[in-house]
PDB file of C-alpha atoms in Angstrom:
ATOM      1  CA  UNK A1280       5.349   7.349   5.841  1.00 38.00           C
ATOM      2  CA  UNK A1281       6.357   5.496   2.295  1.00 39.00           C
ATOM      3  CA  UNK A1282       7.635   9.021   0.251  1.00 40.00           C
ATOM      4  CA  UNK A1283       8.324   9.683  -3.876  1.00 48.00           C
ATOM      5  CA  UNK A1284      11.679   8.477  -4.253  1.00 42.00           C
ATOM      6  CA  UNK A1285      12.654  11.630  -6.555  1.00 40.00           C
ATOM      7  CA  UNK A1286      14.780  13.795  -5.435  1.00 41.00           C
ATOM      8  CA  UNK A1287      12.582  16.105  -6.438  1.00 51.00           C
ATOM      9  CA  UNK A1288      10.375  15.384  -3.169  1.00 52.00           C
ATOM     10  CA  UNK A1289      11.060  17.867  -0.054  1.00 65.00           C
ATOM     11  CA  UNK A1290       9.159  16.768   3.027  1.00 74.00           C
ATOM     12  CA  UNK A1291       6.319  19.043   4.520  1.00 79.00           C
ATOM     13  CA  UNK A1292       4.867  19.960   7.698  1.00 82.00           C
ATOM     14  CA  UNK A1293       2.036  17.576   7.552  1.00 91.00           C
ATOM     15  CA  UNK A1294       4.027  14.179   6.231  1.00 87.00           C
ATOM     16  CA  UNK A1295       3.598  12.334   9.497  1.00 87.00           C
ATOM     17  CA  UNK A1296      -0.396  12.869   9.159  1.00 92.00           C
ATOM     18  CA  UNK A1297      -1.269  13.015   6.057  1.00 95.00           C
ATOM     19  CA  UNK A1298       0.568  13.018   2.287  1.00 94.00           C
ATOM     20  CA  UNK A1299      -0.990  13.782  -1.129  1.00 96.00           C
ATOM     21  CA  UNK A1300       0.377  13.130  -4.698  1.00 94.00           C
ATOM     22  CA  UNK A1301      -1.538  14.362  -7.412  1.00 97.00           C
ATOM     23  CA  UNK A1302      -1.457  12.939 -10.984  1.00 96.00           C
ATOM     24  CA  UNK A1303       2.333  11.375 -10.507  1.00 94.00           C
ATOM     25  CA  UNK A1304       3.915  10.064 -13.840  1.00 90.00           C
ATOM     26  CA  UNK A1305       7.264   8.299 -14.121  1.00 73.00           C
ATOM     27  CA  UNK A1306       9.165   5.686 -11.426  1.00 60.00           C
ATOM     28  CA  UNK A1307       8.915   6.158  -7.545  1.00 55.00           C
ATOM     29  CA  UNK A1308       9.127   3.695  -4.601  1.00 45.00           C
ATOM     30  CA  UNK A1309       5.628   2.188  -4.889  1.00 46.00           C
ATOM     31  CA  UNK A1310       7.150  -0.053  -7.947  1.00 46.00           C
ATOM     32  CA  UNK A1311       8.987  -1.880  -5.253  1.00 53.00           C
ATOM     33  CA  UNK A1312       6.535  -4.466  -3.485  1.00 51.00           C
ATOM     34  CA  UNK A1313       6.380  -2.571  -0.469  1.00 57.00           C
ATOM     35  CA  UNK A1314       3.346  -1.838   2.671  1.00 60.00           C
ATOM     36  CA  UNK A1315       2.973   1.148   5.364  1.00 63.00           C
ATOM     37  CA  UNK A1316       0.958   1.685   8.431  1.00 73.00           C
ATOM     38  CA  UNK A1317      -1.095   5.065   6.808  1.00 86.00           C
ATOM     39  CA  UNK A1318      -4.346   3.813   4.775  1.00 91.00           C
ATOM     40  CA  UNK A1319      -4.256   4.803   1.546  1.00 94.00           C
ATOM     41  CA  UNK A1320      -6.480   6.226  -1.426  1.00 96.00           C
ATOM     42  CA  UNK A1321      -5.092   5.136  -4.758  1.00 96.00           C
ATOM     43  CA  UNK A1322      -6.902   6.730  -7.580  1.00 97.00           C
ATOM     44  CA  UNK A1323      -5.762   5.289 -11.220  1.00 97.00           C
ATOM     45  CA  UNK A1324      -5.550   8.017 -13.810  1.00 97.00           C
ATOM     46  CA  UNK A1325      -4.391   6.247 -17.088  1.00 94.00           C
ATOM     47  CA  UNK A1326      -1.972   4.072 -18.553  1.00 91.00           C
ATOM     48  CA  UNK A1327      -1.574   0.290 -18.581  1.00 90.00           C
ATOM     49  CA  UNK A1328      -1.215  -1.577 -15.319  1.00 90.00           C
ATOM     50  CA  UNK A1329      -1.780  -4.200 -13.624  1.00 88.00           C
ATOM     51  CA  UNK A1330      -1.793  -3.851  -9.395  1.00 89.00           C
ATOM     52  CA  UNK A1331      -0.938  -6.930  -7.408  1.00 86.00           C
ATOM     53  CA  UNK A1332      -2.809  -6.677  -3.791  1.00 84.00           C
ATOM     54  CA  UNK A1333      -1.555  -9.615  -1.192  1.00 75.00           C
ATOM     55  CA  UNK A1334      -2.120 -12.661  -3.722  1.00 75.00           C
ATOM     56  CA  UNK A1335      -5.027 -10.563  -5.866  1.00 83.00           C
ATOM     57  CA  UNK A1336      -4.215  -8.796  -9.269  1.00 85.00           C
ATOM     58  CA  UNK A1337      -6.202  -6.181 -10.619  1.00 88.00           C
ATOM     59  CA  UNK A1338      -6.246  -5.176 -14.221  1.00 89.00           C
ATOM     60  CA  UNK A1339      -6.738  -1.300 -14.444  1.00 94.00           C
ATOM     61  CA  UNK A1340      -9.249   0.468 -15.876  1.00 94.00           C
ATOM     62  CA  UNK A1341      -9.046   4.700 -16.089  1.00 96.00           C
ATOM     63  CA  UNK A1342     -11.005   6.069 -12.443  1.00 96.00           C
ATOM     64  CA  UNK A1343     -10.604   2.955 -10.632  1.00 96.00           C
ATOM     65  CA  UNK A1344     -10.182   3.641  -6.894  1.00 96.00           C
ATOM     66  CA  UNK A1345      -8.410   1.384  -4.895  1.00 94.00           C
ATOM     67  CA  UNK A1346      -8.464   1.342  -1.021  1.00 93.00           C
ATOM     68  CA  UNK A1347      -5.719   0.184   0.588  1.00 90.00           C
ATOM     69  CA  UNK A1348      -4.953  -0.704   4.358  1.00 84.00           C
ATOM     70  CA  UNK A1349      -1.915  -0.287   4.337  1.00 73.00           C
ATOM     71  CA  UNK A1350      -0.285  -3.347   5.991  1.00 73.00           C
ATOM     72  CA  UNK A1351      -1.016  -5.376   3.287  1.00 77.00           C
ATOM     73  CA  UNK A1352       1.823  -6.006   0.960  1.00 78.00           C
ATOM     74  CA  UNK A1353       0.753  -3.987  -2.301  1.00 81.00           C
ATOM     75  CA  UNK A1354       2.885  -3.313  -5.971  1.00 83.00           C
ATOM     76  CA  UNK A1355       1.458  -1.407  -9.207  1.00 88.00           C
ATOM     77  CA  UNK A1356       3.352  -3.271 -12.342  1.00 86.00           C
ATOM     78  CA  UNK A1357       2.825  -0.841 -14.932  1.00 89.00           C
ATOM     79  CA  UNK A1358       3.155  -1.301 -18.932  1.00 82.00           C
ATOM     80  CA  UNK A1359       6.343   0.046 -20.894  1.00 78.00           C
ATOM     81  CA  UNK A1360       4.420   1.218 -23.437  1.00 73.00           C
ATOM     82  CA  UNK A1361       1.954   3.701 -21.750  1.00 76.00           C
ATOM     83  CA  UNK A1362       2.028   6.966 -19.644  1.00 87.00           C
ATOM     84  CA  UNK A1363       0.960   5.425 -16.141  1.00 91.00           C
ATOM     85  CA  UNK A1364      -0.499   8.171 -14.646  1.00 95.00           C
ATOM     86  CA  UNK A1365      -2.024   7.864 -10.561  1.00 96.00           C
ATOM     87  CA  UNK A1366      -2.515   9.781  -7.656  1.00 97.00           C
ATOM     88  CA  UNK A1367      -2.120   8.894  -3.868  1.00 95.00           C
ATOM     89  CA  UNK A1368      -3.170  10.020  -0.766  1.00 96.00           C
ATOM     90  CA  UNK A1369      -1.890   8.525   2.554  1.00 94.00           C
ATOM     91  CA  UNK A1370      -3.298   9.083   5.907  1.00 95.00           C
ATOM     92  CA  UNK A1371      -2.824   8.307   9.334  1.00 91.00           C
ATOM     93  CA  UNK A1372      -6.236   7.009  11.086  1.00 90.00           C
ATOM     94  CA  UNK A1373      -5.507   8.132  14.360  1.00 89.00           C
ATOM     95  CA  UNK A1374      -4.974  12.124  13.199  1.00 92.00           C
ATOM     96  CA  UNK A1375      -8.848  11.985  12.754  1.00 92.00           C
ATOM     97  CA  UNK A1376     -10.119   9.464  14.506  1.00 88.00           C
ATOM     98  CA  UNK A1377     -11.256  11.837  17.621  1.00 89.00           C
ATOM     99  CA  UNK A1378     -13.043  14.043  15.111  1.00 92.00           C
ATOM    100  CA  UNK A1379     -14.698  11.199  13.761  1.00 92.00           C
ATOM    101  CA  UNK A1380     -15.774  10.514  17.042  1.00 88.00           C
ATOM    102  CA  UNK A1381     -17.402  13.894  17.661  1.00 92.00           C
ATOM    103  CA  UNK A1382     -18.775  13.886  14.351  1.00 92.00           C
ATOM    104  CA  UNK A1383     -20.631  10.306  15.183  1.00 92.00           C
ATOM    105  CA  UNK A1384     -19.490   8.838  12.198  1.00 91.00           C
ATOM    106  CA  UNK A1385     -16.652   6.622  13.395  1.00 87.00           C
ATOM    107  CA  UNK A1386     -17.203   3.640  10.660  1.00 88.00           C
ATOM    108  CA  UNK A1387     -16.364   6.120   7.705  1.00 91.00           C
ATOM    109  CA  UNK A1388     -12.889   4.534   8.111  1.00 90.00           C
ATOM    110  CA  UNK A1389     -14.682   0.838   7.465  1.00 87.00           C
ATOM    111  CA  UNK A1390     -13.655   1.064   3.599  1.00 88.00           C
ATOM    112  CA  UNK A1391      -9.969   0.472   4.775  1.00 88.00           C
ATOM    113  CA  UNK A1392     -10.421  -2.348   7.666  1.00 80.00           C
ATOM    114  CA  UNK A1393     -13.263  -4.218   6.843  1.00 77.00           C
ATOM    115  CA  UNK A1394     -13.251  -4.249   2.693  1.00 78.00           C
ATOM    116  CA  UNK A1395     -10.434  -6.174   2.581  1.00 74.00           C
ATOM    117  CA  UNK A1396      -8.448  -3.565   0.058  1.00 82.00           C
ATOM    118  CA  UNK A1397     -11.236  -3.267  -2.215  1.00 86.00           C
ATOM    119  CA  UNK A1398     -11.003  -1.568  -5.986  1.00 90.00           C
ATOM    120  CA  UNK A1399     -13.998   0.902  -7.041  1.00 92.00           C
ATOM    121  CA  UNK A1400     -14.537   0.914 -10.488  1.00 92.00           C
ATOM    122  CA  UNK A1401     -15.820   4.352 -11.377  1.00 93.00           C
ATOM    123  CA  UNK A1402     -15.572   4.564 -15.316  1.00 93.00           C
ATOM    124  CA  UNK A1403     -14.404   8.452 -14.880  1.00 94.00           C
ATOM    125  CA  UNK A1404     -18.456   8.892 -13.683  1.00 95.00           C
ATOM    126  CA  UNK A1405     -19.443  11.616 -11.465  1.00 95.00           C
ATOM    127  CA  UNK A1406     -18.492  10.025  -8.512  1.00 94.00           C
ATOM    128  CA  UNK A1407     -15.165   9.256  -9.549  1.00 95.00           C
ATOM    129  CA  UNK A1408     -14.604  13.157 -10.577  1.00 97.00           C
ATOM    130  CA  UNK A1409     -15.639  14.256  -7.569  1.00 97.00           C
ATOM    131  CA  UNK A1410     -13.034  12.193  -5.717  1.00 97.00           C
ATOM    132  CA  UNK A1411     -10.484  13.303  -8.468  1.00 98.00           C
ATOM    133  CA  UNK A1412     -10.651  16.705  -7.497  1.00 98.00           C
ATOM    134  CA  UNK A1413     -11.210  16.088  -3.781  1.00 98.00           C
ATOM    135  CA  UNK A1414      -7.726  14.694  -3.898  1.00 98.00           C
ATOM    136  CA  UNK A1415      -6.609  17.371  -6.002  1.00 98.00           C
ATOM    137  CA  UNK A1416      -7.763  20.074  -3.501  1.00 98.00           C
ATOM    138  CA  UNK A1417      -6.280  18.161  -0.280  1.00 97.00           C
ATOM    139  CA  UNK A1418      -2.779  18.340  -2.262  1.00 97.00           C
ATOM    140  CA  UNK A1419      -3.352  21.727  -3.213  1.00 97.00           C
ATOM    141  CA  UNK A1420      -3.739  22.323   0.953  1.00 97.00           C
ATOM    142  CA  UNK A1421      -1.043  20.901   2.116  1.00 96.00           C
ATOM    143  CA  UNK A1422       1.123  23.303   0.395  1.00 95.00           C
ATOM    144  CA  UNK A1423      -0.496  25.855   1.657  1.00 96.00           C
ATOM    145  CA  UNK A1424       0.065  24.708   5.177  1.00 95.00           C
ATOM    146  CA  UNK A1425       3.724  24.066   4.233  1.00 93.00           C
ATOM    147  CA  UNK A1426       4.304  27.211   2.372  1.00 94.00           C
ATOM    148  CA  UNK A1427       2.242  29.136   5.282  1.00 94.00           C
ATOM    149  CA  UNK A1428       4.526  27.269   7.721  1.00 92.00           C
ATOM    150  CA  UNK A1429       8.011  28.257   5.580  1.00 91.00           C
ATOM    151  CA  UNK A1430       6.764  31.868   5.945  1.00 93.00           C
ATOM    152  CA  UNK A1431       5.486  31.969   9.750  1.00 92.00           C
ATOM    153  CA  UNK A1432       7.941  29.483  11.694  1.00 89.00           C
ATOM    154  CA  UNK A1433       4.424  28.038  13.179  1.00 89.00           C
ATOM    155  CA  UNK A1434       1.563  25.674  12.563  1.00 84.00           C
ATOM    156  CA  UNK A1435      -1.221  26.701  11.660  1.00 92.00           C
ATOM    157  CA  UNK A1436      -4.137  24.945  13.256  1.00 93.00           C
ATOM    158  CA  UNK A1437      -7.135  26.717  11.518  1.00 96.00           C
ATOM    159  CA  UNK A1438      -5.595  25.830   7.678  1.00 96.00           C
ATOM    160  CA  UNK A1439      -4.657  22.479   9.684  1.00 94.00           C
ATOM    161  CA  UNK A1440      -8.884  22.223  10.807  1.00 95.00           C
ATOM    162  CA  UNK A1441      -9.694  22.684   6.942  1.00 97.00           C
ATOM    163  CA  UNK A1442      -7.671  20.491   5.784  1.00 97.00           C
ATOM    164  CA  UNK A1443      -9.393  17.991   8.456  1.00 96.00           C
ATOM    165  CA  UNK A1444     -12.337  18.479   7.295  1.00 96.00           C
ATOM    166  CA  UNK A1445     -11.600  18.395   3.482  1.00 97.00           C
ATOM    167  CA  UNK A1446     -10.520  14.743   3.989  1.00 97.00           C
ATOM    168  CA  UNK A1447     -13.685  14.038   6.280  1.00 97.00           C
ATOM    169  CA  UNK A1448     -15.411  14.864   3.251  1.00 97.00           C
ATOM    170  CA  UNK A1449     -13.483  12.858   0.884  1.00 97.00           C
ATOM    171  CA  UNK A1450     -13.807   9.636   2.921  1.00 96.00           C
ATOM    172  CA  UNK A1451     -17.800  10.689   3.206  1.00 95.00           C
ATOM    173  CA  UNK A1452     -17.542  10.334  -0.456  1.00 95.00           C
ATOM    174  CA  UNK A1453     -15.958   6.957  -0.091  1.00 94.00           C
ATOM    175  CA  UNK A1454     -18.071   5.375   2.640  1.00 92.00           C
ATOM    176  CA  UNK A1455     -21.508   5.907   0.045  1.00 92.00           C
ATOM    177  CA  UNK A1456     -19.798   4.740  -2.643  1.00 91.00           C
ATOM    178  CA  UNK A1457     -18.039   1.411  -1.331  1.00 88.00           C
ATOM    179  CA  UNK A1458     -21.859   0.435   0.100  1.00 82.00           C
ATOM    180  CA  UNK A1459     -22.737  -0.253  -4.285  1.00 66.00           C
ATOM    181  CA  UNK A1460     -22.255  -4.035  -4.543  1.00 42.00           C
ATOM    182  CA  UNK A1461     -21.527  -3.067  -7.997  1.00 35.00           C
ATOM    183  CA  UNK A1462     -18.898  -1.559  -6.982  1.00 40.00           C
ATOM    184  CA  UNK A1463     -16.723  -4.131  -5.721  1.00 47.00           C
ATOM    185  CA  UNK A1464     -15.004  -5.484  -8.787  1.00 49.00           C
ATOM    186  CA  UNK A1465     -14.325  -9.420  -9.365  1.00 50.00           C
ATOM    187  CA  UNK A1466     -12.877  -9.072 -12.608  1.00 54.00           C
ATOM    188  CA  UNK A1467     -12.478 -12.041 -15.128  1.00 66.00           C
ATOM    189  CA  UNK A1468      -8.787 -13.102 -14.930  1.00 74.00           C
ATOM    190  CA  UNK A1469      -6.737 -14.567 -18.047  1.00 85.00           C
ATOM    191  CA  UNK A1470      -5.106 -17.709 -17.544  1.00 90.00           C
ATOM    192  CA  UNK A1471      -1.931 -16.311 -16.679  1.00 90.00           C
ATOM    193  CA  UNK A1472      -3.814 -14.328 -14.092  1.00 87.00           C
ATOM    194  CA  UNK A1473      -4.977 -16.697 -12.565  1.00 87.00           C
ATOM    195  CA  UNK A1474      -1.998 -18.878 -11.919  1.00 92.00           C
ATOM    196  CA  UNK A1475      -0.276 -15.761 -10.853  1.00 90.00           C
ATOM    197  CA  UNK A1476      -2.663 -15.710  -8.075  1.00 85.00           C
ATOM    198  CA  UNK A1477      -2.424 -19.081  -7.418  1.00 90.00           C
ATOM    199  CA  UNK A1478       1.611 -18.843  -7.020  1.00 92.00           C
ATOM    200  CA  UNK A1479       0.852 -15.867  -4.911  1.00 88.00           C
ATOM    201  CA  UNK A1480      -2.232 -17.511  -2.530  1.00 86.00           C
ATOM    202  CA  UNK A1481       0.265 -20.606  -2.472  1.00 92.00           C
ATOM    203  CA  UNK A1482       3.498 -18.314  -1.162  1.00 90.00           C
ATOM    204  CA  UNK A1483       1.173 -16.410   1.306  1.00 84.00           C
ATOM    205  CA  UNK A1484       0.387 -19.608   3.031  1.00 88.00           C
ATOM    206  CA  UNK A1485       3.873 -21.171   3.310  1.00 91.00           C
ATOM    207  CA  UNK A1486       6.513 -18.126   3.250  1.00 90.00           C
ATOM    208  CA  UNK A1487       7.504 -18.791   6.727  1.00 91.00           C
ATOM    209  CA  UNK A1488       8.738 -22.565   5.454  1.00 92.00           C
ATOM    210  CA  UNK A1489      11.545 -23.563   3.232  1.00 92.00           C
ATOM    211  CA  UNK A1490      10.165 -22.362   0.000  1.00 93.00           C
ATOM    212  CA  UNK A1491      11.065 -22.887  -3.684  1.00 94.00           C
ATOM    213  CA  UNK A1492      10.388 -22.462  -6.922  1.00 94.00           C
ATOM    214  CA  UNK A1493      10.512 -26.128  -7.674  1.00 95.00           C
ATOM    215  CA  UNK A1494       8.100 -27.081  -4.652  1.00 95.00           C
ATOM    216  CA  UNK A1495       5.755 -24.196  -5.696  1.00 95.00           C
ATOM    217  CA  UNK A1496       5.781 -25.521  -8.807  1.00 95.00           C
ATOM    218  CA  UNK A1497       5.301 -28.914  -8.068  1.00 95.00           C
ATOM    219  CA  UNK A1498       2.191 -28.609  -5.338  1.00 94.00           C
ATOM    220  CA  UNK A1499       0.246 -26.291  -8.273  1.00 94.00           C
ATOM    221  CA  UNK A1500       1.130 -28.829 -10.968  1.00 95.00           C
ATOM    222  CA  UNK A1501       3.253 -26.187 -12.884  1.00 94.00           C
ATOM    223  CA  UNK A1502       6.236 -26.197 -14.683  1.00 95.00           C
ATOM    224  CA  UNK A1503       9.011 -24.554 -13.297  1.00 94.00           C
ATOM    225  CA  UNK A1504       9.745 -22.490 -16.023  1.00 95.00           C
ATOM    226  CA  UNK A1505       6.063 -21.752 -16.634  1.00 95.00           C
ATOM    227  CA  UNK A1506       6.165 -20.796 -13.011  1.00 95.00           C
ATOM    228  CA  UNK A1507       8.566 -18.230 -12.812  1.00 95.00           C
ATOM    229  CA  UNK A1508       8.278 -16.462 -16.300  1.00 94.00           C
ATOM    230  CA  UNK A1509       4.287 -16.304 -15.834  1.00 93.00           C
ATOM    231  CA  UNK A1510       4.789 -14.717 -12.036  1.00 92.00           C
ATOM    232  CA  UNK A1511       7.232 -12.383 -13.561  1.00 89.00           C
ATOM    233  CA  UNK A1512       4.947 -11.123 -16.413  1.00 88.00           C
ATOM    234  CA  UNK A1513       1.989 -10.578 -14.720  1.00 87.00           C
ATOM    235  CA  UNK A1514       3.358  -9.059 -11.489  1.00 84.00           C
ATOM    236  CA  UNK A1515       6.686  -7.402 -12.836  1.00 82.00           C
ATOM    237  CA  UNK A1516       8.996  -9.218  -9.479  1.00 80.00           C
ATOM    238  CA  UNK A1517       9.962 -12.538  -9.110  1.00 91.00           C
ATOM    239  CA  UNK A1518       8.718 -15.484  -7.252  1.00 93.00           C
ATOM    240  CA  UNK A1519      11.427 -14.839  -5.125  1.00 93.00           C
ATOM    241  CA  UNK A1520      10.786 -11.168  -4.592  1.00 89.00           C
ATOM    242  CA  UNK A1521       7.608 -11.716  -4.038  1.00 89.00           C
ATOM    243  CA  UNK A1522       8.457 -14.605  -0.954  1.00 92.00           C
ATOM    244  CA  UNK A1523      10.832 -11.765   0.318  1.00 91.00           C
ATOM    245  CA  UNK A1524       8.681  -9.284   0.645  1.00 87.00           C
ATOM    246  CA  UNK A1525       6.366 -11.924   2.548  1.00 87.00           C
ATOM    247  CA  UNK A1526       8.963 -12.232   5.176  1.00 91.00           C
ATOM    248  CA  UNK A1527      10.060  -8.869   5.401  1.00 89.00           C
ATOM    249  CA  UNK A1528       6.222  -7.568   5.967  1.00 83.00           C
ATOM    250  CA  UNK A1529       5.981 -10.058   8.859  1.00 86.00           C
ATOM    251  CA  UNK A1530       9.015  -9.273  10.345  1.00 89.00           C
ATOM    252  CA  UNK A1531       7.857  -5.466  10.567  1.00 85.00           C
ATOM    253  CA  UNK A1532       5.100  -6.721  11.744  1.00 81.00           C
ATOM    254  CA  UNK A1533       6.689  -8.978  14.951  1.00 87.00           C
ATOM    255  CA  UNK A1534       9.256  -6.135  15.724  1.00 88.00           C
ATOM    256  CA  UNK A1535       6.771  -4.129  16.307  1.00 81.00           C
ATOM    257  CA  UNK A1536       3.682  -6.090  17.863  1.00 81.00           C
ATOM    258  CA  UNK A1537       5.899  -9.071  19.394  1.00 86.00           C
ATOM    259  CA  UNK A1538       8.842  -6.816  21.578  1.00 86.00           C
ATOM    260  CA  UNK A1539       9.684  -9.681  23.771  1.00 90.00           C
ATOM    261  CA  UNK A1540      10.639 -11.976  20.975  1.00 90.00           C
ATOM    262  CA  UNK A1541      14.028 -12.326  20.064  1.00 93.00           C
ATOM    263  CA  UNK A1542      15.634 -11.363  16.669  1.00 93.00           C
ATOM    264  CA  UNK A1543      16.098 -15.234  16.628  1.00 93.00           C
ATOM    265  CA  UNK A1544      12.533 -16.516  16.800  1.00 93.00           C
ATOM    266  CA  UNK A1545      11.622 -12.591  14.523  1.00 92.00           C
ATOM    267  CA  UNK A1546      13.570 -14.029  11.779  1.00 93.00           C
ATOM    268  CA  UNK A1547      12.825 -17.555  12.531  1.00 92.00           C
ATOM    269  CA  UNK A1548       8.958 -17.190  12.523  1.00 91.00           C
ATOM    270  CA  UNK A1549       9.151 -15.254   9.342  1.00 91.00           C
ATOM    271  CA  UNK A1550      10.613 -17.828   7.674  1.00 93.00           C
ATOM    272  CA  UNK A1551      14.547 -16.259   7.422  1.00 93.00           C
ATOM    273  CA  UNK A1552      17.265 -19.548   7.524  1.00 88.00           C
ATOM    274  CA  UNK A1553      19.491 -17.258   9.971  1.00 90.00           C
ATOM    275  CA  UNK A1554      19.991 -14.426  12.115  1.00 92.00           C
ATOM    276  CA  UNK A1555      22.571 -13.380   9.791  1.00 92.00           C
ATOM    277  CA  UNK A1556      20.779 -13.134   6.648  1.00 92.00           C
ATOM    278  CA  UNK A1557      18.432 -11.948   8.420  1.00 93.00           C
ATOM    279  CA  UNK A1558      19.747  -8.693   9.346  1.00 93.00           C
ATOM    280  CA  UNK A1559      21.653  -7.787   6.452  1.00 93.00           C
ATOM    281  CA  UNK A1560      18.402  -8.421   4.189  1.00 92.00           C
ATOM    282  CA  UNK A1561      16.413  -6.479   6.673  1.00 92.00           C
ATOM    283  CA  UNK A1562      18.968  -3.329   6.712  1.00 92.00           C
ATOM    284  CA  UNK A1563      19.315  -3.544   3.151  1.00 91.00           C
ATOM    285  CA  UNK A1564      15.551  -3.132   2.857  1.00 88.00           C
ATOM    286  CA  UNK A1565      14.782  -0.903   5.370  1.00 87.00           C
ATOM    287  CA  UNK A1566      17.986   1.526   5.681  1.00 90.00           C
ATOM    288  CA  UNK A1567      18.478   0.350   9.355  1.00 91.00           C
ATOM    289  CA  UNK A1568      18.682  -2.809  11.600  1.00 93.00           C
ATOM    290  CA  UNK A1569      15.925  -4.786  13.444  1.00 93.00           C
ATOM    291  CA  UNK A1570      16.908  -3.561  16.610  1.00 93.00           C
ATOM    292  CA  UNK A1571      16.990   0.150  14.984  1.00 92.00           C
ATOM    293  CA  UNK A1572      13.652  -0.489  13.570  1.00 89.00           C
ATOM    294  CA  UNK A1573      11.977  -2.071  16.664  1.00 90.00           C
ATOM    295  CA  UNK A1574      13.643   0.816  19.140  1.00 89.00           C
ATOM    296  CA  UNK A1575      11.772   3.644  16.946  1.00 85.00           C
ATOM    297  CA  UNK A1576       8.814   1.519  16.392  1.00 79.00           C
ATOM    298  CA  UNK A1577       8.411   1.164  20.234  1.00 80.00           C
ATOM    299  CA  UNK A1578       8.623   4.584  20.894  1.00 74.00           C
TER     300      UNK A1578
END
């Protein structure tokens, strides 16, 4: 699971289930274009920023919720100028999935794979408070668990049960209010928006060819220049980056789901020029190699 990048952060007993951050401020790894197989709850406190989902880019308003699947390659650019302020809570689907079952309410987790990573705008209402502190309170119990664990040496399954069913109720919460049409924001996008999108639609489609800036430019009837400096602005990465991160998200992806393929066709498919590159890009990235990544993955 993705963690704060401070090394400030200590990991606890429940980080392969479940992780919450509550009202972060300053730099951590989600500024890197980055995805992770835990859903996620992304609840946007204040600030200015701008959060680039796949080849979508939302403009931020204070008690916007965004739900995330995970998988899908996802970056927050925030403004200089501002306090960005956010919390997040990642969980794994299949810690709770039998108790959803039992429960009969196995489509609360629709939200995350059917939406399509959808944003709630709340305007800091009621609903959105409520969620604010839900969040606040599963934090709040996972360092109880961890600080009941320190002192113990053992689990403890009943705070572990509570803290079940605090997030049951959190993504009850979420389930009535992603059924609001009203809900699901299609915000008005500047100009520069726009193309930004269109750059990123345009790379999402064709990272796994021989892509550049001047044939991106080109097809969209851009200028180069206009090209690159308007995808930097609005999303904070290059075009480049951005094609990168393409690649690397599908490669995870093959490693993982494809095991009889070889590195060859991995990086191939994915749009890598060689084997070579490949793997260095890939360890540089990730901290180990494909075959490292794929042996883990697979067990």
């Amino acid at each position: 699971m993705d963690k704060l990048s401070s090394s400030n952060y200590k990991g606890k007993v429940m980080d392969e289930w479940i992780t919450a951050f509550y009202r972060v401020q300053g730099l951590d790894h989600s500024f890197k274009f980055h995805s992770h197989k835990e859903y996620e709850i992304y609840f946007f406190h204040s600030g200015d920023c701008k959060y680039l989902i796949n080849n979508r880019i939302y403009e931020l308003q204070p008690g916007d919720i965004i739900l995330l699947d995970g998988m899908t390659l996802h970056k927050p650019n925030p403004g200089s100028g501002s306090t960005y302020i956010r919390s997040m809570l990642h969980f794994s689907p299949t810690w709770i999935r039998e108790l959803l079952g039992t429960l009969g309410v196995p489509n609360l987790l629709d939200p995350f794979n059917k939406l399509n990573n959808c944003l709630l705008r709340t305007g800091y209402d009621q609903s959105g408070q409520i969620v604010d502190g839900m969040i606040k309170g599963i934090a709040a119990s996972l360092e109880l668990i961890d600080t009941d664990q320190q002192k113990t040496g053992k689990k403890n399954e009943l705070l572990e049960a509570e803290l079940k069913l605090e997030l049951i109720q959190l993504l009850l919460k979420i389930y009535k209010m992603s059924q609001k049409e009203l809900s699901q924001v299609t915000s008005k996008k500047t100009e520069k928006e726009a193309h930004a999108e269109s750059i990123a639609s345009w790379i999402n489609k064709h990272y796994f060819e021989k892509v550049s800036l001047e044939r991106i430019a080109a097809e969209l009837n851009l200028s180069k220049y206009y090209a690159s400096h308007v995808f930097k602005e609005v999303t904070g990465f290059t075009v480049m980056e951005y094609v990168m991160g393409c690649r690397l998200n599908q490669v995870k992806y093959l490693l993982e789901m494809e095991p009889n393929q070889t590195l060859t066709d991995v990086s191939r498919s994915a749009g890598f020029e060689s084997v070579a590159h490949f793997s260095r890009y890939f360890k540089e990235k990730v901290g180990k190699t494909p075959s490292q990544y794929r042996k883990e993955k697979l067990k």
